[in-house]
mmCIF file of C-alpha atoms in Angstrom:
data_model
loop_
_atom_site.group_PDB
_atom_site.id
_atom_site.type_symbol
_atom_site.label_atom_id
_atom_site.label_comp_id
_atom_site.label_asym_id
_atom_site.label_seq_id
_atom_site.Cartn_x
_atom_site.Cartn_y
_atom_site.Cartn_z
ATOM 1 C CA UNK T 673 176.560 -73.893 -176.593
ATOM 2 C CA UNK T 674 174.436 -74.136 -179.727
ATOM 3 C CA UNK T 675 176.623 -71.184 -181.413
ATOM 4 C CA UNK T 676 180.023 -73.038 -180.535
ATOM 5 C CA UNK T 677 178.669 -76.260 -181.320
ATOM 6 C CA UNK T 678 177.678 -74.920 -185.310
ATOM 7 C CA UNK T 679 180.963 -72.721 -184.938
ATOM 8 C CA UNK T 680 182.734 -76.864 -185.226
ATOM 9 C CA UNK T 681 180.950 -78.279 -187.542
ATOM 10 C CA UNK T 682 181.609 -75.047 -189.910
ATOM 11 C CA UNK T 683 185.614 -75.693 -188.691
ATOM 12 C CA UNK T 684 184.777 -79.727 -189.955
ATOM 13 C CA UNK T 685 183.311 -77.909 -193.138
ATOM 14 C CA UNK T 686 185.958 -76.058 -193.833
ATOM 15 C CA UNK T 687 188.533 -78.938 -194.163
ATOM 16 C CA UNK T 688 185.958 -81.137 -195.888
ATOM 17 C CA UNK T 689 184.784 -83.167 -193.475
ATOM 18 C CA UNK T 690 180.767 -83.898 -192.378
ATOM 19 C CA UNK T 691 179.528 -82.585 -195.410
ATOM 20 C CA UNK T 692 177.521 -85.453 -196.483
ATOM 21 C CA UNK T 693 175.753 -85.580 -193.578
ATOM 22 C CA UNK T 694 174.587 -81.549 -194.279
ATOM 23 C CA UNK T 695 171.061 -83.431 -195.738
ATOM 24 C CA UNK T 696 170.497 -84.954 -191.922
ATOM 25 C CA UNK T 697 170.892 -81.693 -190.125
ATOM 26 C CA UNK T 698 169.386 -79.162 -192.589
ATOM 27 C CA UNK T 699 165.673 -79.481 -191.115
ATOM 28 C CA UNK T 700 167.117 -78.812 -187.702
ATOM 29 C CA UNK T 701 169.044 -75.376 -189.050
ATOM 30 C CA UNK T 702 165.940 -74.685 -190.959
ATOM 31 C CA UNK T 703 164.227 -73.251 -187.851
ATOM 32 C CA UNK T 704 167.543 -70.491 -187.284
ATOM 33 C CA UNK T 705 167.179 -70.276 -191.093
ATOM 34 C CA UNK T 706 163.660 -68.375 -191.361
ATOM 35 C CA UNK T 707 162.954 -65.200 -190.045
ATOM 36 C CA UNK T 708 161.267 -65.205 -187.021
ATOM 37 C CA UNK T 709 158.133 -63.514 -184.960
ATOM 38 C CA UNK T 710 160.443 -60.576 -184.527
ATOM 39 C CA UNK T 711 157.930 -59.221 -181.625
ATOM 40 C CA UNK T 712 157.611 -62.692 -179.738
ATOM 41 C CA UNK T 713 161.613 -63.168 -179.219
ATOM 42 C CA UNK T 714 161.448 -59.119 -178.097
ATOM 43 C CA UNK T 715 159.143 -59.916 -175.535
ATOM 44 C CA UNK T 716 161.417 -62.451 -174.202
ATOM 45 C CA UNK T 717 164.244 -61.001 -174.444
ATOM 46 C CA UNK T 718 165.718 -63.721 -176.754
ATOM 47 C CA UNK T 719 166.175 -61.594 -180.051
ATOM 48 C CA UNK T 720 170.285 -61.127 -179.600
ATOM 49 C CA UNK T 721 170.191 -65.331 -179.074
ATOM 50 C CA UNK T 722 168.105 -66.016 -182.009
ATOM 51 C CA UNK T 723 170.054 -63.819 -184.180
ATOM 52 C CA UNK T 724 173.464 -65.112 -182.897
ATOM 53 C CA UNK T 725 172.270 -68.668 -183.574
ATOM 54 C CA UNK T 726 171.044 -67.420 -186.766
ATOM 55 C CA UNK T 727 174.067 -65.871 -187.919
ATOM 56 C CA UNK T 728 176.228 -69.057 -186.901
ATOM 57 C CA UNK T 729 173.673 -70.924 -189.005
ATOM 58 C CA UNK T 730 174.169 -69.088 -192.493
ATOM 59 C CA UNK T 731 178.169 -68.960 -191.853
ATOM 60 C CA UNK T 732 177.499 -72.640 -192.204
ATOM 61 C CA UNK T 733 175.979 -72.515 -195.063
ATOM 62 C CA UNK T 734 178.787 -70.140 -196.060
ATOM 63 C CA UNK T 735 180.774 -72.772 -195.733
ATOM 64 C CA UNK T 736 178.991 -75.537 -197.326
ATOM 65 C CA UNK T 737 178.795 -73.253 -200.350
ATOM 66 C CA UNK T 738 182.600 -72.843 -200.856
ATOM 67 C CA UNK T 739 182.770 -76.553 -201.126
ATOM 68 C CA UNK T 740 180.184 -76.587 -204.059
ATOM 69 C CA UNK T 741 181.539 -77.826 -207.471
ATOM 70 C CA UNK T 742 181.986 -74.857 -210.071
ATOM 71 C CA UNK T 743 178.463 -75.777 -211.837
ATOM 72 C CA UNK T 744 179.256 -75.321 -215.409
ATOM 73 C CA UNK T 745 182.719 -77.377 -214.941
ATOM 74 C CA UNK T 746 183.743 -80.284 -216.971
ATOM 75 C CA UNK T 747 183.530 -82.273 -213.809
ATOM 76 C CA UNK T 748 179.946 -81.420 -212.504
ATOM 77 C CA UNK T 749 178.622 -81.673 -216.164
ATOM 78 C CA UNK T 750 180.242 -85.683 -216.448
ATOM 79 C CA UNK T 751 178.947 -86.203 -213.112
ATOM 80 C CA UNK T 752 175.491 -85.139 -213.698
ATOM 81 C CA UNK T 753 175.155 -86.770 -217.044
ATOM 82 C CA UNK T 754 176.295 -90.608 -215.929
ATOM 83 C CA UNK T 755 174.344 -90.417 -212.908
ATOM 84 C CA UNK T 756 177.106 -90.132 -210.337
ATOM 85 C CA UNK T 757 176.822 -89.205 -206.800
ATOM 86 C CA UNK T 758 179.690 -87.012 -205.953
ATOM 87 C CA UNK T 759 179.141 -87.254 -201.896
ATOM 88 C CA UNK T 760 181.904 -89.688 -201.854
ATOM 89 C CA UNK T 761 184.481 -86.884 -202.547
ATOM 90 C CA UNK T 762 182.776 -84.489 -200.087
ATOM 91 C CA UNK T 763 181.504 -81.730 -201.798
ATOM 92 C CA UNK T 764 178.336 -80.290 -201.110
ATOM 93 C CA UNK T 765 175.520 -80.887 -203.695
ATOM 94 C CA UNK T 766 174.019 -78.511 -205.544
ATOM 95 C CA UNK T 767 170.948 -80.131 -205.061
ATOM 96 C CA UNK T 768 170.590 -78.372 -201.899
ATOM 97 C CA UNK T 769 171.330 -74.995 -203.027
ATOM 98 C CA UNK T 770 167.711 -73.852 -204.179
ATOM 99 C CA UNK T 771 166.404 -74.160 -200.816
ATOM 100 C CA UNK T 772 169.406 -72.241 -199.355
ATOM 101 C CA UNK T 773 168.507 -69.405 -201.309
ATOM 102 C CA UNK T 774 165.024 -69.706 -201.154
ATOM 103 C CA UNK T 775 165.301 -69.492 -196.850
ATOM 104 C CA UNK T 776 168.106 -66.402 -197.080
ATOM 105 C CA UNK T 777 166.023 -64.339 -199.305
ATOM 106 C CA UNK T 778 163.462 -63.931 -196.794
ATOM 107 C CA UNK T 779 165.591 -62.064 -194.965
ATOM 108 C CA UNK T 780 166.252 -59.132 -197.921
ATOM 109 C CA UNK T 781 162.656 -57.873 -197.313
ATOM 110 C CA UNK T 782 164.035 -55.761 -194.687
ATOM 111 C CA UNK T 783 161.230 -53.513 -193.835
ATOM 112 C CA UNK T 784 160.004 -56.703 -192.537
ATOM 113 C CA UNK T 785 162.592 -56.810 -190.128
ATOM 114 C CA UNK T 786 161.941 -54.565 -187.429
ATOM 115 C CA UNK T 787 165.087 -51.735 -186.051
ATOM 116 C CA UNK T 788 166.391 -52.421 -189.578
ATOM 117 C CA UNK T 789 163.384 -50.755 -191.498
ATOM 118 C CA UNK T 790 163.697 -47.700 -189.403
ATOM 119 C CA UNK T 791 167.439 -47.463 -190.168
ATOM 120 C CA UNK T 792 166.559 -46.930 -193.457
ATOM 121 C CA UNK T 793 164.037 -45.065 -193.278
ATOM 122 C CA UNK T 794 165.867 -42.882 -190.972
ATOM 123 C CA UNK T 795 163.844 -42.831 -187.862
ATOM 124 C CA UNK T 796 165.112 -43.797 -184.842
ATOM 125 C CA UNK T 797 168.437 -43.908 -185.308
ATOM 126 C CA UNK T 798 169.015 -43.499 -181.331
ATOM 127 C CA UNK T 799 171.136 -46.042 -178.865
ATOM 128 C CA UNK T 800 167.613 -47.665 -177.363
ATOM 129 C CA UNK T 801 167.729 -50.830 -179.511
ATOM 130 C CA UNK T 802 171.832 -50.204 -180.892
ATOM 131 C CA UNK T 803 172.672 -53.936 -179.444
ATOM 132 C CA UNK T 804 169.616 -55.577 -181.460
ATOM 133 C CA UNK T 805 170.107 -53.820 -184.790
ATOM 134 C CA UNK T 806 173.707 -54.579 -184.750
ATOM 135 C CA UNK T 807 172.793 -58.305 -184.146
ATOM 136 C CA UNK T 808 170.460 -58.358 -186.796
ATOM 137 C CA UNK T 809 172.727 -56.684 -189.202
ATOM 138 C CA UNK T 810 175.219 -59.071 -188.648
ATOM 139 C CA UNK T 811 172.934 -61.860 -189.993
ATOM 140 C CA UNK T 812 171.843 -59.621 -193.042
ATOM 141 C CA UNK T 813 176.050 -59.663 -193.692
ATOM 142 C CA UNK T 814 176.170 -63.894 -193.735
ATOM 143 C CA UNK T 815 172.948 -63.886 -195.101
ATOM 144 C CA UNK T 816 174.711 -61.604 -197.839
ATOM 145 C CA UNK T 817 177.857 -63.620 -197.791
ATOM 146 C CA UNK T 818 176.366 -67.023 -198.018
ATOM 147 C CA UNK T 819 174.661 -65.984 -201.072
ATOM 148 C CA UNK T 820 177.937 -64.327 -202.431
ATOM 149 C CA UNK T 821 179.834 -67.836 -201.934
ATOM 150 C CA UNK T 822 177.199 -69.172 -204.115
ATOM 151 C CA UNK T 823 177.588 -67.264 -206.965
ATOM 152 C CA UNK T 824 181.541 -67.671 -206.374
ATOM 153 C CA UNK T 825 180.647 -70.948 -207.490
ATOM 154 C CA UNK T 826 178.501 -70.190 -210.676
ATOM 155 C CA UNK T 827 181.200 -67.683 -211.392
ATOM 156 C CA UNK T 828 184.381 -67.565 -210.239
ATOM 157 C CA UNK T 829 186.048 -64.146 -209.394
ATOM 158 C CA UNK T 830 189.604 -65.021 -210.075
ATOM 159 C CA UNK T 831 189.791 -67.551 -213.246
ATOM 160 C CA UNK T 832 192.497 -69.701 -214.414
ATOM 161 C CA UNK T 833 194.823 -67.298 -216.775
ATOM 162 C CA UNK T 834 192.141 -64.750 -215.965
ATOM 163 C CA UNK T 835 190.343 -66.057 -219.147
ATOM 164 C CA UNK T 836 186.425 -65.142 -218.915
ATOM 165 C CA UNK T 837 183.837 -67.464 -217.472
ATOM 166 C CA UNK T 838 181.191 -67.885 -220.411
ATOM 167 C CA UNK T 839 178.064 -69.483 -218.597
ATOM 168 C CA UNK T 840 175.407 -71.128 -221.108
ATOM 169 C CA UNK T 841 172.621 -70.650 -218.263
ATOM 170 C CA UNK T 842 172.301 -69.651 -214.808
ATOM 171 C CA UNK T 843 169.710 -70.913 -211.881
ATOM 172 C CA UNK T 844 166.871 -68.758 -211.470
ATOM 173 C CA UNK T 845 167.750 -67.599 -208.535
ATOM 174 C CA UNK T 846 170.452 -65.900 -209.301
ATOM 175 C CA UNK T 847 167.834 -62.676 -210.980
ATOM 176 C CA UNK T 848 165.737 -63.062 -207.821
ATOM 177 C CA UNK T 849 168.638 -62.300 -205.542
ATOM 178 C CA UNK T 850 169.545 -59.449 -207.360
ATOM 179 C CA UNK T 851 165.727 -58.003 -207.233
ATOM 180 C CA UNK T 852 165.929 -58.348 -204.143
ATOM 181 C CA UNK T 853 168.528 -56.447 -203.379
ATOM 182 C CA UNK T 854 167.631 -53.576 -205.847
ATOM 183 C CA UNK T 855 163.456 -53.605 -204.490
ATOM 184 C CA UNK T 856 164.453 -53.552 -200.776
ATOM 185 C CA UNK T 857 166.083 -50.131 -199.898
ATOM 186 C CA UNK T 858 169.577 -51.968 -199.988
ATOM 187 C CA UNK T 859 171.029 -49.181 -202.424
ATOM 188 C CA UNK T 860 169.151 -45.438 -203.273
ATOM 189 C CA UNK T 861 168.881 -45.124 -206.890
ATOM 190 C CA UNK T 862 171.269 -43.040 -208.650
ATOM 191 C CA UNK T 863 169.803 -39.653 -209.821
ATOM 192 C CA UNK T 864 170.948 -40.594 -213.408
ATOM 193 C CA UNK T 865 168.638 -43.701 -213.472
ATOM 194 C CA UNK T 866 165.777 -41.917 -211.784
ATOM 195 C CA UNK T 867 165.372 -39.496 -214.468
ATOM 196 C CA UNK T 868 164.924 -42.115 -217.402
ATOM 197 C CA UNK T 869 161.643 -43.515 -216.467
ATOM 198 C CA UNK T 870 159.562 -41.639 -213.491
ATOM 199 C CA UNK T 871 158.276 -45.623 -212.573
ATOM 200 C CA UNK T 872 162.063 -45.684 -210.954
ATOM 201 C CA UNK T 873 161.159 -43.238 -208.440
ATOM 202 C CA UNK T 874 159.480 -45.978 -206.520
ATOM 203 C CA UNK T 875 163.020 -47.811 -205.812
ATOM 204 C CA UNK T 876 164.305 -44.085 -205.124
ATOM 205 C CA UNK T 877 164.561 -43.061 -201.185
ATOM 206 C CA UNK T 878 166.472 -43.333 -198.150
ATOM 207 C CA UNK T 879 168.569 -46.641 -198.397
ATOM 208 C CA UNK T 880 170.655 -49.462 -195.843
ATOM 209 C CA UNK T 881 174.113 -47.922 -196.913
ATOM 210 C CA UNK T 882 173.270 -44.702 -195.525
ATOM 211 C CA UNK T 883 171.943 -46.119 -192.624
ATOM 212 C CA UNK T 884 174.751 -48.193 -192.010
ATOM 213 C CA UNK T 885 176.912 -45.307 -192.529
ATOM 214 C CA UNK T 886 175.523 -43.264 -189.820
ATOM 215 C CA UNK T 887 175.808 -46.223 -187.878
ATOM 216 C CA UNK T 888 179.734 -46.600 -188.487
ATOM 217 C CA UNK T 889 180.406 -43.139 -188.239
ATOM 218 C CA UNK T 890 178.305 -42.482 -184.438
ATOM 219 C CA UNK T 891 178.126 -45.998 -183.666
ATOM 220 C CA UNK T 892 180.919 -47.651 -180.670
ATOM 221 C CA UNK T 893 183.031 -50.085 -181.785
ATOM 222 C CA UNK T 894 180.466 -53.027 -182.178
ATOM 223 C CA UNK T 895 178.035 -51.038 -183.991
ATOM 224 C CA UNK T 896 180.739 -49.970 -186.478
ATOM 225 C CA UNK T 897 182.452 -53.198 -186.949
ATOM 226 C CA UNK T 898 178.636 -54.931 -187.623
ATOM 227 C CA UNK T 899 177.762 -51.654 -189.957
ATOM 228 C CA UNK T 900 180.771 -52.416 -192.099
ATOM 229 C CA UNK T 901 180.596 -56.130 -192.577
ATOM 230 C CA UNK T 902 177.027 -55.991 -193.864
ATOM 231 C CA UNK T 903 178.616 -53.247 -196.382
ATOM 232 C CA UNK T 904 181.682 -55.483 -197.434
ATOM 233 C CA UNK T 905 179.000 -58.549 -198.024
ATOM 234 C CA UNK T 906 176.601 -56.313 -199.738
ATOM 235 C CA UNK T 907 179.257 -54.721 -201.907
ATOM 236 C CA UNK T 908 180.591 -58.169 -202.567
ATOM 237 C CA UNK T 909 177.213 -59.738 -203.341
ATOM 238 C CA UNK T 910 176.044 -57.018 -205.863
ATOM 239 C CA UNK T 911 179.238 -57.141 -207.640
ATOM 240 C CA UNK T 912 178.819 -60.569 -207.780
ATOM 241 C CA UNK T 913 175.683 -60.637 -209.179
ATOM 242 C CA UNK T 914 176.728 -58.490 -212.079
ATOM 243 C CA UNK T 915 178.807 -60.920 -213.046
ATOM 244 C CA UNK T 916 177.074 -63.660 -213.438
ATOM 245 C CA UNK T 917 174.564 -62.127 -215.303
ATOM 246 C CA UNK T 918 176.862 -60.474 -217.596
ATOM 247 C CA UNK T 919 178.547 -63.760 -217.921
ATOM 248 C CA UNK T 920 175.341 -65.358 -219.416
ATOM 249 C CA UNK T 921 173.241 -62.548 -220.901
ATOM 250 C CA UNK T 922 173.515 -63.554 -224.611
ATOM 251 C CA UNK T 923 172.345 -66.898 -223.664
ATOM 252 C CA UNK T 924 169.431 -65.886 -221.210
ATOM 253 C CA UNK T 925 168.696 -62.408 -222.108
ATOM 254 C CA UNK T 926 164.933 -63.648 -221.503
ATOM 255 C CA UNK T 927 165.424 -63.099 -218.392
ATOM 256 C CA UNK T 928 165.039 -59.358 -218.173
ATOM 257 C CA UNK T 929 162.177 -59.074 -220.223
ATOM 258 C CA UNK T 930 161.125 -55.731 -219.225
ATOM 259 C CA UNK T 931 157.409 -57.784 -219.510
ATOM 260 C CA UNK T 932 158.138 -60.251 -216.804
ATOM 261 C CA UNK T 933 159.801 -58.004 -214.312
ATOM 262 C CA UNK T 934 159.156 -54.696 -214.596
ATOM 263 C CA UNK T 935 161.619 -51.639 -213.593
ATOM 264 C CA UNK T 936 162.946 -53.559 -211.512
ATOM 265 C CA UNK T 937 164.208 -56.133 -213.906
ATOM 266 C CA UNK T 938 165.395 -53.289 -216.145
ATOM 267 C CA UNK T 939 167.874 -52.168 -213.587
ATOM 268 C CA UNK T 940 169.070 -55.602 -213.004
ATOM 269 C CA UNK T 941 170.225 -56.165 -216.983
ATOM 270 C CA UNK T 942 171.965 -52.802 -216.932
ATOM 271 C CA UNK T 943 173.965 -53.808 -213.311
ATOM 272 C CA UNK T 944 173.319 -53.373 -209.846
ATOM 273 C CA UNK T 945 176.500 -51.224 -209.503
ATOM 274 C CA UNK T 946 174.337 -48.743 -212.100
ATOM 275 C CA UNK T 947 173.074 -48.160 -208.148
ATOM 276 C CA UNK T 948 176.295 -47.987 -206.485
ATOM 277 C CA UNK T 949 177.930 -44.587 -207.733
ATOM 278 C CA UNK T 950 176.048 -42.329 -205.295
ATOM 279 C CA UNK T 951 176.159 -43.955 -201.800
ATOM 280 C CA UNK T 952 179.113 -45.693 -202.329
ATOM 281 C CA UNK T 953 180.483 -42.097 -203.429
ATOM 282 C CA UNK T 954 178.490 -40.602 -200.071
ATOM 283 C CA UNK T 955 179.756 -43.534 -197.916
ATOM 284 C CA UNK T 956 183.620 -43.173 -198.877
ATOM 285 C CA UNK T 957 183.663 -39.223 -198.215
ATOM 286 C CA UNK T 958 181.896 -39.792 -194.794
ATOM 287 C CA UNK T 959 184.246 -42.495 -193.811
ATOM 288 C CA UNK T 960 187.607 -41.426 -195.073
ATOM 289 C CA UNK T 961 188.417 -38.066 -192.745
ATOM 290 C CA UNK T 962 187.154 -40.985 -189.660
ATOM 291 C CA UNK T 963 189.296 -43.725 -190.674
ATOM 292 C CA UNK T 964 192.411 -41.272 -191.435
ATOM 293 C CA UNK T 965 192.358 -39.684 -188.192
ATOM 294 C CA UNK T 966 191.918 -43.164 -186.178
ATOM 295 C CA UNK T 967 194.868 -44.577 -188.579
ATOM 296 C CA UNK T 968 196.934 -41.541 -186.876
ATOM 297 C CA UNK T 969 197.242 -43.641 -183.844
ATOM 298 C CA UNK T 970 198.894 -46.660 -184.054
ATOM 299 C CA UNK T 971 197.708 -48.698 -181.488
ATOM 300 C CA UNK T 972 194.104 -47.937 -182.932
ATOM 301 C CA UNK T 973 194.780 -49.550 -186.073
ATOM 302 C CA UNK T 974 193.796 -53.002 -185.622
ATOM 303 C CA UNK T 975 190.780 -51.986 -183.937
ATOM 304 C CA UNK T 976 189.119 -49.625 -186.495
ATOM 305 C CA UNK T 977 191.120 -49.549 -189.566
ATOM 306 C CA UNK T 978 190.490 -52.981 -190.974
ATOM 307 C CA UNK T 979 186.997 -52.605 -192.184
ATOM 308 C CA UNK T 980 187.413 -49.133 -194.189
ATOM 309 C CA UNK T 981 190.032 -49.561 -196.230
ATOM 310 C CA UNK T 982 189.134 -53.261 -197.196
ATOM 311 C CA UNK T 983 185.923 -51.574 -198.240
ATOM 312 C CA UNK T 984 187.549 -48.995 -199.851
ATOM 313 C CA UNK T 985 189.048 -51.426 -202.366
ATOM 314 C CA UNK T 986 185.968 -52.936 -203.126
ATOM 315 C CA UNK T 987 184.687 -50.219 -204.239
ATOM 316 C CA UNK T 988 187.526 -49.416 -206.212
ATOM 317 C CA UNK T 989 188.031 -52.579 -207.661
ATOM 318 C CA UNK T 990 184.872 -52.355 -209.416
ATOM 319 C CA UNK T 991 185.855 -49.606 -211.083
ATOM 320 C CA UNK T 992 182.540 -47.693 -210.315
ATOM 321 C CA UNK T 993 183.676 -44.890 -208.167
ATOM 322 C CA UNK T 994 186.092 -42.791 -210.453
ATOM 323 C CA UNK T 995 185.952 -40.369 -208.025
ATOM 324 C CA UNK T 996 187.499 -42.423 -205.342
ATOM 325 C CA UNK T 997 190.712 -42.498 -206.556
ATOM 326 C CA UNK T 998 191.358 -38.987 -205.679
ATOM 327 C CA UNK T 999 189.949 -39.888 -201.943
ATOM 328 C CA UNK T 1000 192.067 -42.951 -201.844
ATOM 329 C CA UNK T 1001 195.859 -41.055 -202.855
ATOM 330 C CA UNK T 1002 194.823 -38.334 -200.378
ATOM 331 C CA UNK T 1003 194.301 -40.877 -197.846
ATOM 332 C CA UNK T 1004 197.141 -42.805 -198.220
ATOM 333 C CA UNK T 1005 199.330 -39.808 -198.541
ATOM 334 C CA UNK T 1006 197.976 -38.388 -195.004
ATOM 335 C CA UNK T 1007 198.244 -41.736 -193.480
ATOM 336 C CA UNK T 1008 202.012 -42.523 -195.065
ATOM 337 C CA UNK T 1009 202.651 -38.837 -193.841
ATOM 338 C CA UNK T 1010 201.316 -39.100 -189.904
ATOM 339 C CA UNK T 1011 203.026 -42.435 -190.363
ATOM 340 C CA UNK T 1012 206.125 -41.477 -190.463
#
């Protein structure tokens, strides 16, 4: 009831309507928001609720995000400077964005978060606790996206006349969630990196993508279908992030002082997707021979084809896999071929 009950307001949301009232109900979601005693809700068997209420929760938030005002427009700058509330034309405030952030980047530490730290660390990558880690995953992925419609809102994707976005500053948040994602075993470190500074070592090992690639490639169809939304958000997000930083690093280069944040912040100035190239490399080759042979029968396609070639663009339209595009004219060319 709870889940169908946030499912409607997030509907409301959608079409602009209830948002004002998102400052009444926030300390109510802020108990789905945290994460919880993982081993309490196991012992009562009430970890698959929590994390469907959970999940619900930050595709709320999702939503309340997209109806942010672009923060460095004309608009939000005139409304900030006389004073003006701008509840009246139901958009969400960005006011309430810091502690947003503040709640879903709790849930990047993920050896924190229990089946999740030993799929990336590789252990235990049996069935025994499949249904909980895909639950959990699926919050990571609108824990992910929420924080990806954010930055949409900082800096926009798709600009008018595809001019670029020059931003004179950014929130602070916006270099915490990308440490997060690069000190959490989201991403393995490319060997490239590595090899400039031994310190970088300690952000090298066994990472989320290639745990969520095993997981799509011997999960069933629920497994899979969780494994490759979190990789679409997290794709998304880090791409994202890269962005916005690039968009304002002559203004705020400060803000990876080497000093202040350590490899770590090194990584972030030179771009997450410095990261990407090897797992998102490993993760295409694994997936591609799957994907083509389910695409071979038709009345399979809805079911397993949507997620791997969406993320199959994404990858692509970063231009960070070169390599890809030789995977992706192959593909197409088997498909077009068993197609016909």
């Amino acid at each position: 009831m709870m889940v169908e009950q946030l499912w409607f307001w997030r509907t409301c949301i959608s079409y602009g309507f209830c948002i004002a009232h998102f400052a009444d109900f926030f300390p109510v979601l802020c108990l789905w928001l945290s994460p919880p005693e993982f081993e309490k809700l196991s012992e009562h068997n009430v970890l698959v609720e929590f994390s469907s209420v959970a999940r619900e929760s930050y595709l709320v938030l999702a939503a309340l995000a997209q109806r942010l005002p672009l923060l460095h427009s004309v608009e939000q700058l005139a409304n900030q400077d006389m004073g003006v509330s701008a509840s009246y034309i139901e958009t969400c405030s960005w006011s309430h964005v810091v502690p947003m952030v503040d709640l879903a980047l709790s849930w990047l530490h993920l050896n924190d978060i229990p089946y999740v730290s030993s799929l990336i660390s590789g252990q235990n990558r049996n069935t025994k606790h499949m249904v909980e880690a895909s639950y959990l995953i699926l919050v990571i992925a609108s824990v992910l996206g929420m924080l990806n419609s954010i930055l949409e809102r900082i800096s926009p994707d798709v600009t008018p006349e595809d001019k670029s976005y020059s931003l004179p500053w950014i929130p602070d948040f916006v270099p915490k969630i990308g440490l997060g994602i690069i000190s959490n075993g989201f991403f393995s470190c490319s060997s490239t990196v590595a090899v400039r500074n031994a310190e970088h070592q300690s952000f090298c090992c066994a990472s989320l993508v290639q745990g969520l690639c095993y997981r799509r490639c011997h999960g069933n169809v629920d497994v899979s279908l969780s494994s490759i939304s979190c990789l679409q958000r997290l794709v998304q997000l880090s791409w994202s992030v890269d962005r916005v930083i690039q968009g304002a690093k002559k203004s705020c280069s400060e803000c990876f002082n080497e000093s202040g944040t350590g490899v770590a912040g090194k990584l972030l100035g030179e771009g997450i997707s410095s990261l990407w190239h090897n797992d998102l490399l490993h993760l295409l080759t694994s997936l591609l021979p799957m994907i083509s042979s389910q695409w071979s029968i038709s009345q399979n396609i809805e079911m397993f084809g949507r997620g791997g070639p969406q993320l199959l663009v994404l990858g692509l339209a970063g231009g960070h896999v070169v390599e890809g595009f030789g995977l992706l004219n192959a593909y197409l060319h088997n498909w077009i071929r068993n197609w016909l």
